[in-house]
Amino acid sequence: MAKEALTLKRLVIEIAICMAILFAVMMLCAFAGSQSISLKKVFMSDGAGGIGNIDRQIFFGVRIPRIILAAIVGAALACSGVVLQAILRNPLADPYILGISSGAGLGAIIAILSGISWSFWGGSSITAFSFVGAILTVWLVWWIGRFTGKSQVTSLLLAGVVVNAFFSAVIMFLTSIAKSNQLQSTIFWLMGNITEKSNSVLVTACVLIIFGILVLFSISQKLNVLTFGAEQAKSLGVNIKHIRVIGFAFAAFITAIAVSLSGLIGFVGLIVPHGVRLVFGPDHRRLLPLSAIIGGIFMVIADTIARTIIAPAQMPVGIITAITGGPFFLYLLARYSRKVSWLK
Amino acid sequence: MKKIISAIICVAAGVWVFGNYAKQLSSENALETQETKAEKKNTSKYPERIVSLSPNITEILFELGLGEKVVAVSNNSNYPAKAATKQKVGTFWQPDTESILATRADLIITLWFAQQKSVADSLERLGYDVLLLKIESKDELIEAIGEIAEACGAQKQGEELIERLNEKLEQTEAKYNSAEKVKVLWVIQAEPLRVVGRGTFIDGLVVSAGGENAIGKTIYQYPPISTEELLKCGADVIIQSAMGAENIDRQQEQAEKFWKRYPNLPAVKNNRIYVIESDTILRLGPRLADGLELIGGFLHPEIKD
């Protein structure tokens, strides 16, 4: 598949097929859960008895919002991974490499420790704090990276690693002085956890993340050029600085939204882009949308496993993504790596 | 460029449709629950189907004589024995919203911390009655008992329970208060060593039982301490929280063996090392006074009834 030339028709068909698979997976997963519910009852208008139609409530009130959230978080992380790998020209880059994880984590733990419980617009204080933490950290890393050195990409990477390490130390300190239930709350957040959110939060997140992905898609052709290296890109008339700023800003933005809603879900942003690249080739016009959709599929499946495998208890979804994602990625690597080298 | 614009338009349209759908759904839900709430109020003022997400709340409910109305509990609600036979709706840390909905509960009682609060928020959004309680000290416990009793229409039992509990706590405290203070090292984890710090709930119990924390004030709730600090703290008694509820005798043996490596500690010299199942005994629930009595017995074996 990867060898054939990319035409618009081909791309549209591929995206359409992946979208169809995504919706099929979402529908299937909506019928899995700790409680068994019947399709007939879900679409009955009203249930008997005073409490209402429980099946309908579980389906529309709990599962559908959660599945949509999982899909959108997976899409954001995978897409952001693609962009950062391209801009930093580093196969190890993931959405968290520029300090987002520790910044958001610091925000979340401050919210948990301070015991602020207000919620606004349907979101919790943890969501708000971690979003602010993530954005501030990225800004800090970007600022340090610009401040130092000529080779911007390297200093950005280093700034990200150092800020990550520093904030992680602060997080460790804060968890060590926390009370036991605050400690548990923090650990669960750090492992990544998808829960139902209110409709207003969900719709806002969907709109913003889809908007971000579209903007990133609009620069995908230039990302292709960027992977040749700065000099080459310049000689081809691409404004590198411009592309970098847009890429970083929007990748960071959608990651921050995803992280503030679901905590730190690892591996998705690293494995999905590489997996898609191995199978479909390195062209970003194809890689970016397909990664987003497949990231969504992967996340929906992982979250469904997380909420059913030890029902009625749940497992943090970050554990599932790492355990299932790792071996699957190794399989892809072994199968395809001889045909397609990374960033060709 | 054209395809990007058309893609944006498509997605915007999709989002708009979805947003409207979600709005419609939520208003439908709200309407539905308003109706059902009104219906409920007609039939009975107080809840008939209660879900408890925490073992101490479960204990309070049973103590108030509401055990029959409890339909489901958290996995670790193991006391009284009848509570353990109730349906389970997830763990203390990770309650499962679906399972709670499926119990058709009309009141869900949860604790106030991030995981349970997020479940409580979801349930409230769906129109369920949720009682959110903060129980982290003795006073909050007393208050919570009152709130639960009121919400469930057991005001009389609530007052009785509060009176009984207060009286017993006062009696126990009075019994041990005049005794000479004993230095207590409360170990929550032996390797690496971590102990209970001042200002925590357990520290309060130790003080009430006529003891004093062997470790001074730190910034930690549960300070990790060095061997040096341990050797000079001069603990008269070591109490160790058991890991899990099984094999307490074996854990006791292991603890005694472990602490032999510090023979100069008064607690080790006099063999005053106790392993207790603190998770169950020292819950902030109706059995709090019994737990206090148990600790008092460890600290002051000389005091008899």
PDB file of C-alpha atoms in Angstrom, chain B residues 138 168-179 181-182 184 200-213 288-289 291-293 295-297 299-300 303:
ATOM      1  CA  LYS B 138     -13.369  12.508  64.740  1.00  0.00           C
ATOM      2  CA  LYS B 168     -17.503   5.792  74.872  1.00  0.00           C
ATOM      3  CA  LEU B 169     -14.731   7.912  73.373  1.00  0.00           C
ATOM      4  CA  GLU B 170     -14.782  10.230  76.375  1.00  0.00           C
ATOM      5  CA  GLN B 171     -14.688   7.326  78.802  1.00  0.00           C
ATOM      6  CA  THR B 172     -11.764   5.720  77.027  1.00  0.00           C
ATOM      7  CA  GLU B 173      -9.849   8.970  76.797  1.00  0.00           C
ATOM      8  CA  ALA B 174     -10.455   9.702  80.463  1.00  0.00           C
ATOM      9  CA  LYS B 175      -9.178   6.257  81.358  1.00  0.00           C
ATOM     10  CA  TYR B 176      -5.815   6.727  79.626  1.00  0.00           C
ATOM     11  CA  ASN B 177      -5.399  10.470  79.832  1.00  0.00           C
ATOM     12  CA  SER B 178      -3.987  10.658  83.342  1.00  0.00           C
ATOM     13  CA  ALA B 179      -1.423   7.922  82.684  1.00  0.00           C
ATOM     14  CA  LYS B 181       2.841   9.539  78.385  1.00  0.00           C
ATOM     15  CA  VAL B 182       4.371   6.673  76.425  1.00  0.00           C
ATOM     16  CA  VAL B 184       5.001   5.545  70.352  1.00  0.00           C
ATOM     17  CA  THR B 200      -2.526  12.858  61.328  1.00  0.00           C
ATOM     18  CA  PHE B 201      -5.656  11.048  62.401  1.00  0.00           C
ATOM     19  CA  ILE B 202      -3.714   8.092  63.823  1.00  0.00           C
ATOM     20  CA  ASP B 203      -1.451  10.456  65.734  1.00  0.00           C
ATOM     21  CA  GLY B 204      -4.575  11.945  67.300  1.00  0.00           C
ATOM     22  CA  LEU B 205      -5.665   8.474  68.407  1.00  0.00           C
ATOM     23  CA  VAL B 206      -2.268   7.798  69.951  1.00  0.00           C
ATOM     24  CA  VAL B 207      -2.467  11.036  71.914  1.00  0.00           C
ATOM     25  CA  SER B 208      -6.004  10.230  73.072  1.00  0.00           C
ATOM     26  CA  ALA B 209      -4.800   6.819  74.228  1.00  0.00           C
ATOM     27  CA  GLY B 210      -2.184   8.381  76.495  1.00  0.00           C
ATOM     28  CA  GLY B 211       0.732   8.264  74.104  1.00  0.00           C
ATOM     29  CA  GLU B 212       3.030  10.647  72.323  1.00  0.00           C
ATOM     30  CA  ASN B 213       4.547  10.387  68.867  1.00  0.00           C
ATOM     31  CA  LEU B 288     -13.656   4.073  66.541  1.00  0.00           C
ATOM     32  CA  ALA B 289     -13.938   3.844  70.328  1.00  0.00           C
ATOM     33  CA  GLY B 291      -9.980   0.921  68.189  1.00  0.00           C
ATOM     34  CA  LEU B 292      -8.972   3.562  70.712  1.00  0.00           C
ATOM     35  CA  GLU B 293      -9.443   1.087  73.539  1.00  0.00           C
ATOM     36  CA  ILE B 295      -4.406   1.136  71.327  1.00  0.00           C
ATOM     37  CA  GLY B 296      -4.809   2.248  74.937  1.00  0.00           C
ATOM     38  CA  GLY B 297      -4.392  -1.384  75.983  1.00  0.00           C
ATOM     39  CA  LEU B 299       0.257   1.618  75.487  1.00  0.00           C
ATOM     40  CA  HIS B 300      -0.885   1.097  79.070  1.00  0.00           C
ATOM     41  CA  ILE B 303      -4.458   0.147  83.446  1.00  0.00           C
TER      42      ILE B 303
END
